[in-house]
């Protein structure tokens, strides 16, 4: 189970943060095989690609790490040895954890709409909760993206 506590605190996952180059990624995470790449536009490989490692999506544009996305719905992650996350981790529990760790946060209006609530952490990492078809508020993802120029 991948521990994402440092990612929430620092914005770095396995020593990688958005903006890192492809060379640093391969040094930390190993070689990327062509079969792993999921191109954003299969007919134009220059538009960028994603790869998935340990349930984490790493997105590259122009050989730079553009985004890190952790989809909580399909994977299990933890914040420490005693606290596993799932999509049913209540927002109140997440806010209590952030407070306990001294991680500042605010609501992120750019990604809060319809039935989605997003929080932005001081590290730049964002997390989202969404109401599902049963009208339950569920944790869906943790993510960080570089600004487009």
Short mmCIF file of N, CA and C in Angstrom, two decimals:
data_model
loop_
_atom_site.label_atom_id
_atom_site.label_comp_id
_atom_site.label_asym_id
_atom_site.label_seq_id
_atom_site.Cartn_x
_atom_site.Cartn_y
_atom_site.Cartn_z
N UNK A 1 0.85 -1.17 0.00
CA UNK A 1 0.00 0.00 0.00
C UNK A 1 0.91 1.24 0.00
N UNK A 2 0.63 2.16 -0.90
CA UNK A 2 1.44 3.36 -1.07
C UNK A 2 1.09 4.41 -0.01
N UNK A 3 2.12 4.88 0.72
CA UNK A 3 1.93 5.92 1.72
C UNK A 3 2.05 7.27 1.03
N UNK A 4 0.98 8.07 1.06
CA UNK A 4 0.97 9.36 0.37
C UNK A 4 1.06 10.55 1.33
N UNK A 5 1.42 10.31 2.59
CA UNK A 5 1.47 11.41 3.56
C UNK A 5 2.48 12.48 3.15
N UNK A 6 3.66 12.09 2.66
CA UNK A 6 4.65 13.09 2.23
C UNK A 6 4.15 13.87 1.02
N UNK A 7 3.43 13.20 0.13
CA UNK A 7 2.87 13.88 -1.04
C UNK A 7 1.92 15.00 -0.60
N UNK A 8 1.08 14.71 0.39
CA UNK A 8 0.14 15.73 0.87
C UNK A 8 0.87 16.88 1.54
N UNK A 9 1.95 16.59 2.25
CA UNK A 9 2.69 17.62 2.97
C UNK A 9 3.59 18.46 2.06
N UNK A 10 4.22 17.81 1.07
CA UNK A 10 5.27 18.48 0.29
C UNK A 10 4.94 18.66 -1.18
N UNK A 11 3.98 17.90 -1.69
CA UNK A 11 3.69 17.93 -3.13
C UNK A 11 4.59 17.02 -3.93
N UNK A 12 5.49 16.29 -3.25
CA UNK A 12 6.40 15.36 -3.93
C UNK A 12 6.02 13.93 -3.59
N UNK A 13 6.04 13.07 -4.60
CA UNK A 13 5.74 11.65 -4.43
C UNK A 13 6.96 10.89 -4.93
N UNK A 14 7.57 10.10 -4.06
CA UNK A 14 8.81 9.38 -4.38
C UNK A 14 9.88 10.33 -4.90
N UNK A 15 9.95 11.52 -4.32
CA UNK A 15 10.95 12.50 -4.73
C UNK A 15 10.65 13.21 -6.03
N UNK A 16 9.45 13.00 -6.56
CA UNK A 16 9.05 13.62 -7.83
C UNK A 16 7.91 14.61 -7.59
N UNK A 17 8.01 15.74 -8.24
CA UNK A 17 6.93 16.72 -8.19
C UNK A 17 6.68 17.21 -9.62
N UNK A 18 5.53 17.81 -9.84
CA UNK A 18 5.25 18.31 -11.18
C UNK A 18 6.36 19.27 -11.59
N UNK A 19 6.72 19.20 -12.86
CA UNK A 19 7.81 20.01 -13.38
C UNK A 19 9.10 19.22 -13.54
N UNK A 20 9.20 18.05 -12.88
CA UNK A 20 10.40 17.22 -13.02
C UNK A 20 10.54 16.74 -14.46
N UNK A 21 11.76 16.52 -14.89
CA UNK A 21 11.95 16.05 -16.26
C UNK A 21 11.89 14.52 -16.32
N UNK A 22 11.77 14.02 -17.53
CA UNK A 22 11.61 12.59 -17.76
C UNK A 22 12.83 11.81 -17.26
N UNK A 23 14.01 12.38 -17.37
CA UNK A 23 15.23 11.72 -16.91
C UNK A 23 15.18 11.46 -15.41
N UNK A 24 14.78 12.45 -14.63
CA UNK A 24 14.67 12.27 -13.18
C UNK A 24 13.63 11.20 -12.87
N UNK A 25 12.53 11.20 -13.61
CA UNK A 25 11.49 10.20 -13.39
C UNK A 25 12.07 8.79 -13.60
N UNK A 26 12.78 8.58 -14.69
CA UNK A 26 13.33 7.24 -14.97
C UNK A 26 14.40 6.86 -13.95
N UNK A 27 15.14 7.82 -13.44
CA UNK A 27 16.12 7.52 -12.39
C UNK A 27 15.42 7.03 -11.13
N UNK A 28 14.30 7.63 -10.79
CA UNK A 28 13.58 7.29 -9.55
C UNK A 28 12.66 6.08 -9.72
N UNK A 29 12.01 5.99 -10.87
CA UNK A 29 10.94 5.00 -11.04
C UNK A 29 11.26 3.88 -12.03
N UNK A 30 12.40 3.98 -12.70
CA UNK A 30 12.76 2.96 -13.67
C UNK A 30 12.36 3.35 -15.08
N UNK A 31 12.90 2.61 -16.01
CA UNK A 31 12.68 2.88 -17.44
C UNK A 31 11.19 2.79 -17.80
N UNK A 32 10.78 3.63 -18.72
CA UNK A 32 9.40 3.61 -19.22
C UNK A 32 9.41 2.83 -20.54
N UNK A 33 8.64 1.78 -20.60
CA UNK A 33 8.52 0.99 -21.82
C UNK A 33 7.43 1.59 -22.71
N UNK A 34 7.63 1.50 -23.99
CA UNK A 34 6.66 2.06 -24.94
C UNK A 34 5.26 1.49 -24.70
N UNK A 35 5.18 0.23 -24.33
CA UNK A 35 3.87 -0.40 -24.10
C UNK A 35 3.14 0.19 -22.89
N UNK A 36 3.85 0.86 -21.98
CA UNK A 36 3.23 1.50 -20.81
C UNK A 36 2.57 2.83 -21.14
N UNK A 37 3.02 3.47 -22.19
CA UNK A 37 2.56 4.82 -22.50
C UNK A 37 1.14 4.80 -23.03
N UNK A 38 0.31 5.64 -22.46
CA UNK A 38 -1.04 5.85 -22.96
C UNK A 38 -1.07 7.28 -23.46
N UNK A 39 -1.01 7.42 -24.78
CA UNK A 39 -0.92 8.75 -25.38
C UNK A 39 -2.25 9.49 -25.26
N UNK A 40 -2.16 10.79 -24.98
CA UNK A 40 -3.36 11.62 -24.91
C UNK A 40 -4.10 11.61 -26.24
N UNK A 41 -3.34 11.63 -27.33
CA UNK A 41 -3.89 11.55 -28.68
C UNK A 41 -3.09 10.49 -29.42
N UNK A 42 -3.64 9.29 -29.59
CA UNK A 42 -2.89 8.20 -30.22
C UNK A 42 -2.36 8.53 -31.62
N UNK A 43 -2.99 9.45 -32.30
CA UNK A 43 -2.53 9.80 -33.65
C UNK A 43 -1.44 10.87 -33.63
N UNK A 44 -1.15 11.45 -32.45
CA UNK A 44 -0.10 12.47 -32.34
C UNK A 44 0.62 12.30 -31.00
N UNK A 45 1.70 11.54 -31.01
CA UNK A 45 2.42 11.23 -29.77
C UNK A 45 3.09 12.46 -29.15
N UNK A 46 3.19 13.57 -29.87
CA UNK A 46 3.83 14.76 -29.33
C UNK A 46 2.94 15.50 -28.32
N UNK A 47 1.67 15.15 -28.23
CA UNK A 47 0.76 15.82 -27.30
C UNK A 47 0.93 15.36 -25.86
N UNK A 48 1.67 14.28 -25.64
CA UNK A 48 1.93 13.80 -24.29
C UNK A 48 1.35 12.44 -24.03
N UNK A 49 1.69 11.92 -22.85
CA UNK A 49 1.24 10.58 -22.49
C UNK A 49 1.17 10.43 -20.98
N UNK A 50 0.49 9.37 -20.57
CA UNK A 50 0.41 8.99 -19.16
C UNK A 50 0.99 7.61 -18.99
N UNK A 51 1.53 7.36 -17.81
CA UNK A 51 1.88 6.00 -17.42
C UNK A 51 1.35 5.79 -16.02
N UNK A 52 1.14 4.54 -15.66
CA UNK A 52 0.60 4.20 -14.35
C UNK A 52 1.60 3.32 -13.61
N UNK A 53 1.91 3.72 -12.38
CA UNK A 53 2.78 2.94 -11.51
C UNK A 53 2.18 2.96 -10.11
N UNK A 54 2.02 1.79 -9.51
CA UNK A 54 1.51 1.64 -8.15
C UNK A 54 0.19 2.39 -7.94
N UNK A 55 -0.67 2.40 -8.94
CA UNK A 55 -1.96 3.07 -8.82
C UNK A 55 -1.90 4.58 -8.99
N UNK A 56 -0.75 5.11 -9.40
CA UNK A 56 -0.57 6.54 -9.59
C UNK A 56 -0.40 6.82 -11.08
N UNK A 57 -1.12 7.81 -11.58
CA UNK A 57 -0.97 8.23 -12.97
C UNK A 57 0.01 9.39 -13.02
N UNK A 58 1.05 9.23 -13.84
CA UNK A 58 2.04 10.28 -14.08
C UNK A 58 1.83 10.75 -15.52
N UNK A 59 1.60 12.05 -15.71
CA UNK A 59 1.32 12.60 -17.03
C UNK A 59 2.49 13.46 -17.49
N UNK A 60 2.90 13.25 -18.75
CA UNK A 60 4.05 13.97 -19.31
C UNK A 60 3.64 14.76 -20.55
N UNK A 61 4.11 15.99 -20.62
CA UNK A 61 3.98 16.82 -21.81
C UNK A 61 5.36 17.42 -22.05
N UNK A 62 5.86 17.31 -23.26
CA UNK A 62 7.19 17.83 -23.62
C UNK A 62 8.27 17.32 -22.67
N UNK A 63 8.21 16.04 -22.32
CA UNK A 63 9.21 15.37 -21.48
C UNK A 63 9.31 15.95 -20.07
N UNK A 64 8.27 16.65 -19.63
CA UNK A 64 8.18 17.18 -18.28
C UNK A 64 6.99 16.54 -17.58
N UNK A 65 7.14 16.27 -16.29
CA UNK A 65 6.04 15.72 -15.51
C UNK A 65 5.00 16.82 -15.32
N UNK A 66 3.90 16.70 -16.03
CA UNK A 66 2.85 17.70 -16.01
C UNK A 66 1.88 17.48 -14.85
N UNK A 67 1.61 16.22 -14.54
CA UNK A 67 0.61 15.96 -13.51
C UNK A 67 0.81 14.64 -12.80
N UNK A 68 0.36 14.61 -11.56
CA UNK A 68 0.31 13.39 -10.75
C UNK A 68 -1.13 13.25 -10.31
N UNK A 69 -1.72 12.09 -10.56
CA UNK A 69 -3.11 11.85 -10.21
C UNK A 69 -3.23 10.50 -9.50
N UNK A 70 -3.82 10.52 -8.32
CA UNK A 70 -4.05 9.30 -7.57
C UNK A 70 -5.55 9.10 -7.49
N UNK A 71 -6.04 8.08 -8.17
CA UNK A 71 -7.47 7.77 -8.19
C UNK A 71 -7.78 6.85 -7.02
N UNK A 72 -8.43 7.37 -6.01
CA UNK A 72 -8.70 6.61 -4.79
C UNK A 72 -9.78 5.56 -5.02
N UNK A 73 -10.64 5.76 -5.99
CA UNK A 73 -11.75 4.84 -6.22
C UNK A 73 -11.27 3.44 -6.53
N UNK A 74 -10.21 3.30 -7.30
CA UNK A 74 -9.75 1.99 -7.74
C UNK A 74 -8.57 1.44 -6.94
N UNK A 75 -8.03 2.18 -5.99
CA UNK A 75 -6.82 1.75 -5.28
C UNK A 75 -6.92 2.06 -3.80
N UNK A 76 -6.02 1.46 -3.04
CA UNK A 76 -5.91 1.72 -1.62
C UNK A 76 -4.60 2.44 -1.35
N UNK A 77 -4.64 3.45 -0.49
CA UNK A 77 -3.47 4.20 -0.11
C UNK A 77 -3.52 4.40 1.39
N UNK A 78 -2.41 4.82 1.95
CA UNK A 78 -2.42 5.08 3.38
C UNK A 78 -1.73 6.39 3.69
N UNK A 79 -2.02 6.92 4.87
CA UNK A 79 -1.39 8.15 5.35
C UNK A 79 -0.37 7.84 6.43
N UNK A 80 -0.45 6.68 7.02
CA UNK A 80 0.55 6.14 7.94
C UNK A 80 0.25 4.65 8.08
N UNK A 81 0.99 3.95 8.90
CA UNK A 81 0.80 2.50 9.01
C UNK A 81 -0.56 2.11 9.55
N UNK A 82 -1.22 3.03 10.25
CA UNK A 82 -2.49 2.68 10.89
C UNK A 82 -3.72 3.28 10.21
N UNK A 83 -3.54 4.05 9.13
CA UNK A 83 -4.68 4.75 8.55
C UNK A 83 -4.71 4.57 7.03
N UNK A 84 -5.51 3.63 6.58
CA UNK A 84 -5.68 3.39 5.15
C UNK A 84 -6.81 4.27 4.63
N UNK A 85 -6.65 4.73 3.41
CA UNK A 85 -7.68 5.54 2.76
C UNK A 85 -8.48 4.68 1.80
N UNK A 86 -9.73 5.01 1.68
CA UNK A 86 -10.55 4.41 0.64
C UNK A 86 -11.49 5.50 0.16
N UNK A 87 -12.29 5.19 -0.84
CA UNK A 87 -13.21 6.21 -1.32
C UNK A 87 -14.29 6.52 -0.29
N UNK A 88 -14.43 5.71 0.74
CA UNK A 88 -15.42 5.98 1.79
C UNK A 88 -14.82 6.67 3.02
N UNK A 89 -13.59 7.19 2.90
CA UNK A 89 -13.01 7.99 3.98
C UNK A 89 -13.80 9.29 4.07
N UNK A 90 -14.48 9.53 5.19
CA UNK A 90 -15.31 10.75 5.30
C UNK A 90 -14.48 12.03 5.22
N UNK A 91 -15.08 13.07 4.71
CA UNK A 91 -14.43 14.37 4.62
C UNK A 91 -14.01 14.84 6.02
N UNK A 92 -14.84 14.60 7.01
CA UNK A 92 -14.51 15.03 8.37
C UNK A 92 -13.24 14.35 8.88
N UNK A 93 -13.04 13.09 8.54
CA UNK A 93 -11.83 12.37 8.94
C UNK A 93 -10.62 12.94 8.21
N UNK A 94 -10.77 13.23 6.93
CA UNK A 94 -9.67 13.82 6.16
C UNK A 94 -9.29 15.18 6.73
N UNK A 95 -10.27 16.01 7.05
CA UNK A 95 -9.99 17.32 7.62
C UNK A 95 -9.32 17.20 8.99
N UNK A 96 -9.73 16.21 9.78
CA UNK A 96 -9.09 15.98 11.08
C UNK A 96 -7.63 15.58 10.89
N UNK A 97 -7.35 14.75 9.90
CA UNK A 97 -5.96 14.36 9.62
C UNK A 97 -5.14 15.58 9.21
N UNK A 98 -5.66 16.40 8.32
CA UNK A 98 -4.93 17.58 7.86
C UNK A 98 -4.64 18.52 9.04
N UNK A 99 -5.60 18.68 9.92
CA UNK A 99 -5.42 19.52 11.10
C UNK A 99 -4.36 18.93 12.02
N UNK A 100 -4.43 17.62 12.26
CA UNK A 100 -3.46 16.93 13.11
C UNK A 100 -2.04 17.09 12.59
N UNK A 101 -1.88 17.02 11.27
CA UNK A 101 -0.56 17.14 10.64
C UNK A 101 -0.14 18.59 10.41
N UNK A 102 -1.02 19.53 10.70
CA UNK A 102 -0.70 20.94 10.51
C UNK A 102 -0.63 21.35 9.05
N UNK A 103 -1.40 20.68 8.19
CA UNK A 103 -1.43 20.98 6.76
C UNK A 103 -2.55 21.97 6.49
N UNK A 104 -2.18 23.17 6.06
CA UNK A 104 -3.18 24.18 5.74
C UNK A 104 -3.91 23.80 4.45
N UNK A 105 -5.18 24.15 4.39
CA UNK A 105 -6.00 23.84 3.22
C UNK A 105 -7.05 24.92 3.04
N UNK A 106 -7.62 24.96 1.84
CA UNK A 106 -8.79 25.80 1.58
C UNK A 106 -9.62 25.13 0.50
N UNK A 107 -10.86 25.57 0.38
CA UNK A 107 -11.69 25.04 -0.70
C UNK A 107 -11.14 25.60 -2.01
N UNK A 108 -11.12 24.77 -3.02
CA UNK A 108 -10.58 25.15 -4.32
C UNK A 108 -11.74 25.33 -5.28
N UNK A 109 -12.14 26.58 -5.47
CA UNK A 109 -13.36 26.86 -6.22
C UNK A 109 -13.26 26.48 -7.70
N UNK A 110 -12.05 26.49 -8.27
CA UNK A 110 -11.90 26.16 -9.68
C UNK A 110 -12.39 24.73 -9.98
N UNK A 111 -12.18 23.81 -9.04
CA UNK A 111 -12.59 22.42 -9.25
C UNK A 111 -13.82 22.04 -8.43
N UNK A 112 -14.44 22.99 -7.74
CA UNK A 112 -15.65 22.73 -6.98
C UNK A 112 -16.84 23.17 -7.81
N UNK A 113 -17.62 22.21 -8.24
CA UNK A 113 -18.80 22.50 -9.05
C UNK A 113 -19.72 21.30 -9.02
N UNK A 114 -20.94 21.49 -9.46
CA UNK A 114 -21.94 20.43 -9.53
C UNK A 114 -21.94 19.64 -8.22
N UNK A 115 -21.53 18.39 -8.23
CA UNK A 115 -21.52 17.56 -7.02
C UNK A 115 -20.10 17.23 -6.58
N UNK A 116 -19.15 18.11 -6.88
CA UNK A 116 -17.75 17.90 -6.54
C UNK A 116 -17.28 18.98 -5.58
N UNK A 117 -16.57 18.57 -4.54
CA UNK A 117 -15.96 19.48 -3.59
C UNK A 117 -14.46 19.24 -3.66
N UNK A 118 -13.69 20.30 -3.88
CA UNK A 118 -12.23 20.16 -3.97
C UNK A 118 -11.56 21.01 -2.91
N UNK A 119 -10.47 20.48 -2.37
CA UNK A 119 -9.65 21.19 -1.41
C UNK A 119 -8.25 21.35 -1.99
N UNK A 120 -7.61 22.48 -1.72
CA UNK A 120 -6.22 22.69 -2.12
C UNK A 120 -5.40 22.77 -0.85
N UNK A 121 -4.35 21.96 -0.78
CA UNK A 121 -3.47 21.94 0.37
C UNK A 121 -2.33 22.93 0.16
N UNK A 122 -1.67 23.32 1.23
CA UNK A 122 -0.56 24.27 1.15
C UNK A 122 0.55 23.76 0.23
N UNK A 123 0.68 22.45 0.09
CA UNK A 123 1.71 21.84 -0.77
C UNK A 123 1.39 21.96 -2.25
N UNK A 124 0.18 22.40 -2.58
CA UNK A 124 -0.25 22.47 -3.97
C UNK A 124 -1.05 21.26 -4.41
N UNK A 125 -1.06 20.22 -3.59
CA UNK A 125 -1.85 19.03 -3.90
C UNK A 125 -3.31 19.37 -3.67
N UNK A 126 -4.16 18.84 -4.54
CA UNK A 126 -5.60 19.02 -4.40
C UNK A 126 -6.23 17.65 -4.16
N UNK A 127 -7.37 17.65 -3.50
CA UNK A 127 -8.11 16.42 -3.33
C UNK A 127 -9.57 16.71 -3.59
N UNK A 128 -10.27 15.71 -4.08
CA UNK A 128 -11.67 15.94 -4.41
C UNK A 128 -12.57 14.87 -3.81
N UNK A 129 -13.74 15.32 -3.45
CA UNK A 129 -14.84 14.47 -3.01
C UNK A 129 -15.98 14.70 -3.98
N UNK A 130 -16.75 13.67 -4.22
CA UNK A 130 -17.87 13.79 -5.15
C UNK A 130 -19.04 12.97 -4.64
N UNK A 131 -20.24 13.50 -4.85
CA UNK A 131 -21.43 12.73 -4.52
C UNK A 131 -21.62 11.65 -5.59
N UNK A 132 -21.81 10.41 -5.14
CA UNK A 132 -22.01 9.31 -6.09
C UNK A 132 -23.50 9.12 -6.36
N UNK A 133 -23.82 8.06 -7.09
CA UNK A 133 -25.22 7.81 -7.49
C UNK A 133 -26.12 7.50 -6.29
N UNK A 134 -25.52 7.09 -5.16
CA UNK A 134 -26.30 6.84 -3.94
C UNK A 134 -26.34 8.08 -3.04
N UNK A 135 -25.90 9.21 -3.57
CA UNK A 135 -25.86 10.49 -2.87
C UNK A 135 -24.96 10.46 -1.63
N UNK A 136 -23.88 9.66 -1.72
CA UNK A 136 -22.87 9.62 -0.68
C UNK A 136 -21.69 10.47 -1.13
N UNK A 137 -21.11 11.21 -0.22
CA UNK A 137 -19.93 12.01 -0.52
C UNK A 137 -18.71 11.11 -0.37
N UNK A 138 -18.03 10.82 -1.49
CA UNK A 138 -16.91 9.89 -1.48
C UNK A 138 -15.63 10.57 -1.96
N UNK A 139 -14.51 10.13 -1.42
CA UNK A 139 -13.19 10.61 -1.82
C UNK A 139 -12.87 10.03 -3.18
N UNK A 140 -12.51 10.87 -4.14
CA UNK A 140 -12.24 10.36 -5.48
C UNK A 140 -10.78 10.44 -5.90
N UNK A 141 -10.07 11.53 -5.56
CA UNK A 141 -8.69 11.62 -6.03
C UNK A 141 -7.86 12.65 -5.29
N UNK A 142 -6.55 12.46 -5.43
CA UNK A 142 -5.54 13.44 -5.04
C UNK A 142 -4.80 13.78 -6.32
N UNK A 143 -4.49 15.05 -6.55
CA UNK A 143 -3.86 15.40 -7.82
C UNK A 143 -3.07 16.70 -7.72
N UNK A 144 -2.10 16.84 -8.59
CA UNK A 144 -1.38 18.09 -8.74
C UNK A 144 -0.98 18.20 -10.21
N UNK A 145 -1.10 19.40 -10.75
CA UNK A 145 -0.79 19.67 -12.15
C UNK A 145 0.07 20.92 -12.26
N UNK A 146 0.96 20.93 -13.23
CA UNK A 146 1.76 22.12 -13.51
C UNK A 146 0.88 23.12 -14.26
N UNK A 147 1.22 24.37 -14.14
CA UNK A 147 0.49 25.38 -14.92
C UNK A 147 0.92 25.32 -16.36
N UNK A 148 -0.06 25.44 -17.24
CA UNK A 148 0.24 25.46 -18.67
C UNK A 148 0.72 26.84 -19.05
N UNK A 149 1.72 26.91 -19.91
CA UNK A 149 2.26 28.20 -20.35
C UNK A 149 1.49 28.74 -21.52
#
